[in-house]
mmCIF file of C-alpha atoms in Angstrom:
data_model
loop_
_atom_site.group_PDB
_atom_site.id
_atom_site.type_symbol
_atom_site.label_atom_id
_atom_site.label_comp_id
_atom_site.label_asym_id
_atom_site.label_seq_id
_atom_site.Cartn_x
_atom_site.Cartn_y
_atom_site.Cartn_z
ATOM 1 C CA MET K 101 -38.651 -13.544 -44.761
ATOM 2 C CA ALA K 102 -36.623 -11.967 -47.570
ATOM 3 C CA SER K 103 -37.403 -9.713 -50.519
ATOM 4 C CA ILE K 104 -36.344 -9.635 -54.163
ATOM 5 C CA GLU K 105 -36.155 -6.458 -56.226
ATOM 6 C CA PHE K 106 -36.570 -6.647 -60.001
ATOM 7 C CA VAL K 107 -34.715 -3.700 -61.550
ATOM 8 C CA PHE K 108 -35.821 -2.658 -65.024
ATOM 9 C CA ASN K 109 -32.919 -0.281 -65.632
ATOM 10 C CA ASN K 110 -29.825 -1.305 -63.734
ATOM 11 C CA HIS K 111 -27.639 0.902 -65.921
ATOM 12 C CA ASN K 112 -25.124 1.838 -63.234
ATOM 13 C CA GLU K 113 -23.927 -1.754 -63.081
ATOM 14 C CA THR K 114 -24.700 -3.429 -66.380
ATOM 15 C CA ARG K 115 -24.906 -0.889 -69.192
ATOM 16 C CA ALA K 116 -22.188 0.625 -71.327
ATOM 17 C CA VAL K 117 -24.253 3.811 -71.721
ATOM 18 C CA THR K 118 -24.465 5.840 -68.496
ATOM 19 C CA ASP K 119 -25.153 9.320 -69.868
ATOM 20 C CA GLU K 120 -28.608 10.388 -68.646
ATOM 21 C CA ALA K 121 -29.521 12.085 -71.937
ATOM 22 C CA ALA K 122 -28.715 8.927 -73.883
ATOM 23 C CA LEU K 123 -30.625 6.801 -71.398
ATOM 24 C CA ARG K 124 -33.766 8.899 -71.843
ATOM 25 C CA GLN K 125 -33.839 7.815 -75.485
ATOM 26 C CA GLU K 126 -34.229 4.251 -74.257
ATOM 27 C CA GLU K 127 -37.076 4.942 -71.858
ATOM 28 C CA GLY K 128 -40.132 2.759 -72.073
ATOM 29 C CA ASN K 129 -42.839 1.280 -69.897
ATOM 30 C CA VAL K 130 -42.970 -2.011 -68.048
ATOM 31 C CA ASP K 131 -46.589 -3.116 -68.173
ATOM 32 C CA ASP K 132 -46.165 -6.773 -67.325
ATOM 33 C CA LEU K 133 -43.820 -9.005 -65.308
ATOM 34 C CA ILE K 134 -43.413 -12.759 -64.952
ATOM 35 C CA TYR K 135 -40.898 -14.122 -62.462
ATOM 36 C CA ALA K 136 -39.989 -17.576 -61.209
ATOM 37 C CA ILE K 137 -37.882 -18.748 -58.275
ATOM 38 C CA PHE K 138 -36.237 -22.163 -58.603
ATOM 39 C CA GLN K 139 -34.285 -24.032 -55.942
ATOM 40 C CA ASP K 140 -32.291 -27.073 -56.994
ATOM 41 C CA GLY K 141 -34.382 -27.204 -60.161
ATOM 42 C CA ILE K 142 -37.740 -27.061 -58.351
ATOM 43 C CA CYS K 143 -40.170 -24.197 -58.947
ATOM 44 C CA LYS K 144 -40.829 -22.605 -55.552
ATOM 45 C CA ARG K 145 -42.887 -19.708 -56.891
ATOM 46 C CA MET K 146 -44.003 -18.420 -60.290
ATOM 47 C CA GLU K 147 -46.122 -15.305 -60.610
ATOM 48 C CA HIS K 148 -47.560 -13.099 -63.329
ATOM 49 C CA VAL K 149 -47.885 -9.445 -62.293
ATOM 50 C CA ALA K 150 -50.051 -7.251 -64.541
ATOM 51 C CA LEU K 151 -48.389 -3.985 -63.520
ATOM 52 C CA LYS K 152 -50.412 -1.804 -65.883
ATOM 53 C CA GLU K 153 -53.636 -2.957 -64.249
ATOM 54 C CA SER K 154 -52.328 -2.759 -60.680
ATOM 55 C CA ALA K 155 -52.567 0.103 -58.203
ATOM 56 C CA SER K 156 -48.961 1.132 -58.876
ATOM 57 C CA GLY K 157 -49.446 1.169 -62.635
ATOM 58 C CA SER K 158 -46.744 0.675 -65.257
ATOM 59 C CA LEU K 159 -43.120 1.168 -64.281
ATOM 60 C CA SER K 160 -40.294 2.755 -66.263
ATOM 61 C CA THR K 161 -37.151 1.395 -67.902
ATOM 62 C CA GLY K 162 -35.416 4.762 -67.955
ATOM 63 C CA THR K 163 -34.414 7.518 -65.569
ATOM 64 C CA SER K 164 -37.626 7.543 -63.545
ATOM 65 C CA PRO K 165 -37.234 6.471 -59.902
ATOM 66 C CA ASP K 166 -40.169 4.081 -60.473
ATOM 67 C CA GLN K 167 -38.115 1.429 -62.229
ATOM 68 C CA CYS K 168 -38.193 -1.397 -59.680
ATOM 69 C CA TYR K 169 -40.704 -3.983 -58.519
ATOM 70 C CA THR K 170 -40.211 -5.619 -55.118
ATOM 71 C CA VAL K 171 -41.536 -9.030 -54.115
ATOM 72 C CA GLN K 172 -41.890 -9.422 -50.360
ATOM 73 C CA ASN K 173 -42.288 -12.418 -48.049
ATOM 74 C CA ILE K 174 -39.853 -14.829 -49.697
ATOM 75 C CA PRO K 175 -39.154 -17.697 -47.229
ATOM 76 C CA ILE K 176 -35.503 -17.488 -46.261
ATOM 77 C CA ASP K 177 -34.987 -21.237 -46.745
ATOM 78 C CA TRP K 178 -35.774 -20.792 -50.452
ATOM 79 C CA LEU K 179 -32.530 -18.860 -50.830
ATOM 80 C CA ASN K 180 -29.200 -20.650 -50.991
ATOM 81 C CA ALA K 181 -26.476 -21.561 -53.477
ATOM 82 C CA GLN K 182 -28.963 -23.766 -55.379
ATOM 83 C CA THR K 183 -31.398 -20.891 -56.031
ATOM 84 C CA GLU K 184 -31.953 -19.331 -59.461
ATOM 85 C CA ILE K 185 -34.284 -16.410 -60.161
ATOM 86 C CA PHE K 186 -35.715 -15.675 -63.611
ATOM 87 C CA ALA K 187 -37.718 -12.659 -64.762
ATOM 88 C CA VAL K 188 -39.335 -11.561 -68.030
ATOM 89 C CA ALA K 189 -40.861 -8.117 -68.531
ATOM 90 C CA ASN K 190 -43.354 -7.148 -71.230
ATOM 91 C CA ALA K 191 -43.845 -10.670 -72.574
ATOM 92 C CA ASP K 192 -46.560 -10.910 -75.198
ATOM 93 C CA ALA K 193 -49.538 -13.229 -74.715
ATOM 94 C CA THR K 194 -47.897 -16.131 -76.576
ATOM 95 C CA LEU K 195 -44.657 -16.013 -74.607
ATOM 96 C CA ARG K 196 -46.535 -15.497 -71.351
ATOM 97 C CA GLU K 197 -48.724 -18.549 -71.984
ATOM 98 C CA HIS K 198 -45.638 -20.597 -72.875
ATOM 99 C CA LEU K 199 -43.798 -19.687 -69.663
ATOM 100 C CA MET K 200 -46.809 -20.044 -67.382
ATOM 101 C CA ASN K 201 -48.468 -23.141 -68.850
ATOM 102 C CA GLY K 202 -46.083 -24.692 -71.367
ATOM 103 C CA THR K 203 -44.812 -28.259 -71.139
ATOM 104 C CA TYR K 204 -41.337 -29.765 -71.397
ATOM 105 C CA THR K 205 -40.349 -33.399 -71.904
ATOM 106 C CA ILE K 206 -37.203 -34.367 -70.004
ATOM 107 C CA ALA K 207 -35.048 -37.001 -71.718
ATOM 108 C CA ASP K 208 -33.900 -40.030 -69.717
ATOM 109 C CA ASP K 209 -30.242 -39.160 -70.325
ATOM 110 C CA ASN K 210 -30.568 -35.497 -69.326
ATOM 111 C CA ALA K 211 -27.418 -34.686 -67.338
ATOM 112 C CA PHE K 212 -29.195 -32.559 -64.731
ATOM 113 C CA LEU K 213 -31.843 -35.271 -64.259
ATOM 114 C CA GLN K 214 -29.137 -37.894 -63.739
ATOM 115 C CA GLN K 215 -27.439 -35.613 -61.226
ATOM 116 C CA LYS K 216 -30.770 -35.162 -59.442
ATOM 117 C CA VAL K 217 -31.220 -38.941 -59.190
ATOM 118 C CA ASN K 218 -27.685 -39.469 -57.858
ATOM 119 C CA ASN K 219 -28.104 -36.659 -55.341
ATOM 120 C CA GLN K 220 -31.358 -38.146 -54.057
ATOM 121 C CA ILE K 221 -29.798 -41.594 -53.687
ATOM 122 C CA ASP K 222 -26.976 -40.009 -51.691
ATOM 123 C CA SER K 223 -29.465 -38.031 -49.591
ATOM 124 C CA LEU K 224 -31.651 -41.071 -48.852
ATOM 125 C CA ALA K 225 -28.643 -43.164 -47.826
ATOM 126 C CA ARG K 226 -27.307 -40.343 -45.672
ATOM 127 C CA SER K 227 -30.710 -39.924 -44.011
ATOM 128 C CA LYS K 228 -30.830 -43.625 -43.087
ATOM 129 C CA VAL K 229 -27.409 -43.418 -41.422
ATOM 130 C CA TYR K 230 -28.267 -40.145 -39.681
ATOM 131 C CA ASP K 231 -31.396 -41.821 -38.262
ATOM 132 C CA LEU K 232 -29.150 -44.449 -36.682
ATOM 133 C CA LEU K 233 -26.714 -41.851 -35.339
ATOM 134 C CA ILE K 234 -29.538 -39.760 -33.883
ATOM 135 C CA LYS K 235 -31.074 -42.829 -32.237
ATOM 136 C CA ASN K 236 -27.735 -43.679 -30.595
ATOM 137 C CA ASN K 237 -26.506 -40.190 -29.704
ATOM 138 C CA TYR K 238 -29.384 -37.712 -29.475
ATOM 139 C CA GLN K 239 -32.171 -39.363 -27.439
ATOM 140 C CA SER K 240 -30.814 -39.005 -23.892
ATOM 141 C CA GLU K 241 -31.374 -36.100 -21.502
ATOM 142 C CA SER K 242 -27.932 -34.658 -22.309
ATOM 143 C CA VAL K 243 -26.794 -34.810 -25.923
ATOM 144 C CA PRO K 244 -24.648 -36.034 -27.537
ATOM 145 C CA THR K 245 -24.961 -39.113 -25.311
ATOM 146 C CA ASP K 246 -21.206 -39.803 -25.351
ATOM 147 C CA GLY K 247 -20.398 -36.141 -24.645
ATOM 148 C CA LYS K 248 -18.332 -35.807 -27.812
ATOM 149 C CA LEU K 249 -19.131 -33.070 -30.305
ATOM 150 C CA HIS K 250 -17.162 -33.678 -33.500
ATOM 151 C CA TYR K 251 -15.851 -30.925 -35.758
ATOM 152 C CA LEU K 252 -14.376 -30.686 -39.245
ATOM 153 C CA PRO K 253 -12.154 -31.966 -40.722
ATOM 154 C CA ALA K 254 -13.704 -35.280 -39.740
ATOM 155 C CA SER K 255 -11.493 -37.428 -37.534
ATOM 156 C CA ALA K 256 -12.162 -39.638 -34.516
ATOM 157 C CA GLY K 257 -9.897 -37.370 -32.486
ATOM 158 C CA HIS K 258 -11.494 -34.124 -33.644
ATOM 159 C CA HIS K 259 -14.117 -33.521 -30.969
ATOM 160 C CA THR K 260 -14.781 -31.374 -27.931
ATOM 161 C CA ASN K 261 -16.375 -32.416 -24.649
ATOM 162 C CA THR K 262 -19.735 -30.741 -25.156
ATOM 163 C CA THR K 263 -23.329 -31.556 -24.195
ATOM 164 C CA TRP K 264 -26.666 -29.753 -24.195
ATOM 165 C CA LYS K 265 -29.974 -30.298 -22.439
ATOM 166 C CA LEU K 266 -32.503 -29.469 -25.118
ATOM 167 C CA ASP K 267 -35.980 -28.233 -24.254
ATOM 168 C CA GLN K 268 -38.728 -30.571 -25.423
ATOM 169 C CA ALA K 269 -39.626 -28.227 -28.295
ATOM 170 C CA TYR K 270 -36.121 -28.562 -29.737
ATOM 171 C CA LYS K 271 -35.744 -32.351 -29.443
ATOM 172 C CA PHE K 272 -35.985 -34.679 -32.454
ATOM 173 C CA LYS K 273 -36.360 -38.425 -32.962
ATOM 174 C CA ASN K 274 -34.960 -38.809 -36.487
ATOM 175 C CA TYR K 275 -33.245 -36.872 -39.254
ATOM 176 C CA LYS K 276 -36.472 -35.786 -40.956
ATOM 177 C CA GLU K 277 -37.724 -34.261 -37.719
ATOM 178 C CA PHE K 278 -34.322 -32.646 -37.144
ATOM 179 C CA CYS K 279 -34.516 -30.910 -40.548
ATOM 180 C CA GLU K 280 -38.052 -29.736 -39.777
ATOM 181 C CA LYS K 281 -36.925 -28.263 -36.447
ATOM 182 C CA LYS K 282 -34.011 -26.501 -38.163
ATOM 183 C CA ARG K 283 -36.433 -24.769 -40.524
ATOM 184 C CA MET K 284 -38.958 -24.069 -37.766
ATOM 185 C CA PHE K 285 -36.442 -22.301 -35.529
ATOM 186 C CA ALA K 286 -34.243 -20.774 -38.247
ATOM 187 C CA LEU K 287 -34.682 -17.257 -36.843
ATOM 188 C CA GLN K 288 -33.649 -18.159 -33.278
ATOM 189 C CA PRO K 289 -29.846 -17.678 -33.145
ATOM 190 C CA THR K 290 -29.066 -19.797 -30.069
ATOM 191 C CA ILE K 291 -30.803 -22.998 -31.166
ATOM 192 C CA THR K 292 -29.772 -22.387 -34.788
ATOM 193 C CA ASN K 293 -26.108 -22.427 -33.727
ATOM 194 C CA ILE K 294 -26.653 -25.627 -31.732
ATOM 195 C CA TYR K 295 -28.387 -27.286 -34.678
ATOM 196 C CA GLN K 296 -25.497 -26.258 -36.925
ATOM 197 C CA ASP K 297 -23.026 -27.902 -34.529
ATOM 198 C CA ILE K 298 -25.202 -31.040 -34.475
ATOM 199 C CA THR K 299 -25.290 -31.080 -38.287
ATOM 200 C CA ILE K 300 -21.493 -31.054 -38.408
ATOM 201 C CA ASP K 301 -21.327 -33.696 -35.666
ATOM 202 C CA LEU K 302 -23.568 -36.015 -37.705
ATOM 203 C CA GLN K 303 -21.473 -35.452 -40.831
ATOM 204 C CA CYS K 304 -18.290 -36.302 -38.960
ATOM 205 C CA ARG K 305 -19.744 -39.350 -37.207
ATOM 206 C CA LEU K 306 -20.885 -40.750 -40.546
ATOM 207 C CA ILE K 307 -17.391 -40.393 -42.011
ATOM 208 C CA CYS K 308 -15.582 -41.672 -38.923
ATOM 209 C CA TYR K 309 -17.826 -44.538 -37.810
ATOM 210 C CA GLN K 310 -20.549 -45.325 -40.352
ATOM 211 C CA GLU K 311 -19.024 -44.874 -43.800
ATOM 212 C CA LYS K 312 -19.311 -48.594 -44.582
ATOM 213 C CA LYS K 313 -23.013 -48.528 -43.647
ATOM 214 C CA PHE K 314 -23.500 -45.409 -45.774
ATOM 215 C CA ASN K 315 -21.895 -47.016 -48.844
ATOM 216 C CA GLU K 316 -23.987 -50.171 -48.376
ATOM 217 C CA GLU K 317 -27.176 -48.095 -48.294
ATOM 218 C CA LYS K 318 -26.127 -46.215 -51.439
ATOM 219 C CA THR K 319 -25.362 -49.461 -53.263
ATOM 220 C CA ASN K 320 -28.750 -50.948 -52.355
ATOM 221 C CA LEU K 321 -30.625 -47.799 -53.397
ATOM 222 C CA LYS K 322 -28.679 -47.644 -56.667
ATOM 223 C CA LYS K 323 -29.616 -51.254 -57.453
ATOM 224 C CA GLN K 324 -33.281 -50.475 -56.792
ATOM 225 C CA GLU K 325 -33.144 -47.403 -59.018
ATOM 226 C CA ASP K 326 -31.437 -49.291 -61.847
ATOM 227 C CA THR K 327 -34.266 -51.838 -61.681
ATOM 228 C CA ASN K 328 -37.384 -49.664 -61.406
ATOM 229 C CA HIS K 329 -36.169 -46.095 -62.185
ATOM 230 C CA ALA K 330 -38.629 -44.829 -59.574
ATOM 231 C CA ILE K 331 -36.618 -41.724 -58.683
ATOM 232 C CA ARG K 332 -35.923 -40.838 -62.317
ATOM 233 C CA ASP K 333 -39.559 -41.245 -63.325
ATOM 234 C CA TYR K 334 -40.736 -39.213 -60.337
ATOM 235 C CA TRP K 335 -38.633 -36.210 -61.342
ATOM 236 C CA LYS K 336 -39.490 -36.547 -65.021
ATOM 237 C CA ALA K 337 -43.171 -36.251 -64.094
ATOM 238 C CA ASN K 338 -42.675 -33.432 -61.585
ATOM 239 C CA LYS K 339 -44.316 -30.274 -62.998
ATOM 240 C CA GLY K 340 -42.057 -27.909 -61.073
ATOM 241 C CA PHE K 341 -38.954 -29.713 -62.346
ATOM 242 C CA GLN K 342 -40.285 -29.645 -65.915
ATOM 243 C CA ARG K 343 -40.912 -25.905 -65.587
ATOM 244 C CA TYR K 344 -37.250 -25.334 -64.698
ATOM 245 C CA PHE K 345 -36.145 -26.853 -67.995
ATOM 246 C CA LEU K 346 -38.853 -24.928 -69.833
ATOM 247 C CA TRP K 347 -37.575 -21.603 -68.499
ATOM 248 C CA ARG K 348 -33.940 -22.553 -69.103
ATOM 249 C CA ALA K 349 -34.647 -23.638 -72.675
ATOM 250 C CA THR K 350 -36.923 -20.758 -73.731
ATOM 251 C CA GLU K 351 -35.536 -18.435 -76.390
ATOM 252 C CA HIS K 352 -37.361 -15.487 -77.916
ATOM 253 C CA THR K 353 -36.260 -13.393 -80.865
ATOM 254 C CA SER K 354 -37.890 -10.398 -82.508
ATOM 255 C CA ASP K 355 -37.016 -7.678 -85.024
ATOM 256 C CA LEU K 356 -36.371 -4.691 -82.766
ATOM 257 C CA ASN K 357 -35.783 -2.339 -85.688
ATOM 258 C CA LYS K 358 -39.148 -3.262 -87.185
ATOM 259 C CA THR K 359 -40.881 -2.604 -83.878
ATOM 260 C CA ALA K 360 -39.124 0.744 -83.478
ATOM 261 C CA ARG K 361 -40.038 1.826 -87.014
ATOM 262 C CA GLU K 362 -43.687 1.154 -86.256
ATOM 263 C CA SER K 363 -43.527 3.367 -83.153
ATOM 264 C CA GLN K 364 -44.257 7.091 -83.497
ATOM 265 C CA THR K 365 -41.180 7.888 -81.418
ATOM 266 C CA ALA K 366 -38.976 5.304 -83.192
ATOM 267 C CA GLN K 367 -38.368 3.803 -79.767
ATOM 268 C CA GLN K 368 -39.386 0.673 -77.893
ATOM 269 C CA PRO K 369 -42.422 1.724 -75.815
ATOM 270 C CA GLN K 370 -42.751 -1.669 -74.054
ATOM 271 C CA PRO K 371 -39.374 -3.395 -74.501
ATOM 272 C CA LEU K 372 -39.128 -7.126 -73.903
ATOM 273 C CA MET K 373 -36.552 -7.747 -71.169
ATOM 274 C CA ALA K 374 -35.235 -10.786 -69.351
ATOM 275 C CA GLY K 375 -33.292 -11.084 -66.109
ATOM 276 C CA TYR K 376 -31.477 -13.928 -64.364
ATOM 277 C CA PHE K 377 -29.726 -14.173 -61.025
ATOM 278 C CA ALA K 378 -28.073 -17.267 -59.540
ATOM 279 C CA LEU K 379 -27.346 -17.059 -55.824
ATOM 280 C CA LYS K 380 -24.097 -18.033 -54.161
ATOM 281 C CA ASP K 381 -23.472 -19.008 -50.547
ATOM 282 C CA ASP K 382 -22.720 -15.353 -49.749
ATOM 283 C CA TYR K 383 -25.745 -13.859 -51.503
ATOM 284 C CA PRO K 384 -26.593 -10.249 -50.553
ATOM 285 C CA SER K 385 -29.325 -9.433 -48.062
ATOM 286 C CA GLU K 386 -31.035 -7.295 -50.712
ATOM 287 C CA ILE K 387 -31.341 -9.360 -53.864
ATOM 288 C CA LYS K 388 -31.584 -7.362 -57.087
ATOM 289 C CA VAL K 389 -32.358 -9.015 -60.412
ATOM 290 C CA PRO K 390 -31.372 -6.773 -63.366
#
């Protein structure tokens, strides 16, 4: 499991003003937090945290050490280069309702939707070919059956003479089961390394020996999609996918000077803040969202 830290005053990294006296003039409270974790456009978790009403109470935007909120127990497989994290602090009731329960209509020609459809067609075709490769090469007592473990860059001659005898718990009958086992044993280094080598072997075998089959599967799936638009319509109706576009498209403006004038201290007591963090392949072990 991983953790994500939401930082309400990350001034050492992101602010032009670093003088402590000047920063104190900007101090305010964080009474409320909404965050959402998206992976490949799918909402994995969205949560509203009423900090003011919690045991910890409101947090600070200024020089106080209590300026962070940490979310624990994030599944590690939610975090990769397709992960985006959004956060909004001190949203009013209208904005909070919009982010938590609002709706978004995705147009048929939306570029990200079209990319999603194409990616799924590719994934489905790849899965069909991997099923065949697993049936032929990963069902014997010692695997791969032919004793050849391929490596990148893919070439028929790029392989080592390698086999394993997998315990029953680690065996798999098809690609879906293989992916499930990879997630199940993700924290066991030895089998994780073997599964990674098998993943590369499957990729190389597809390119070297089954590329024609792969292209045929893609063509057939594309024809089906062009006829019934089943994949497109599925994602258009997916609530988690809709929520991604809702969060990406949301804009909020307010007159900060007017709010400050109405405050006795001429400051922002509960400033509205937003944070965003897109992960890369080499994301840090401690994720901070300013």
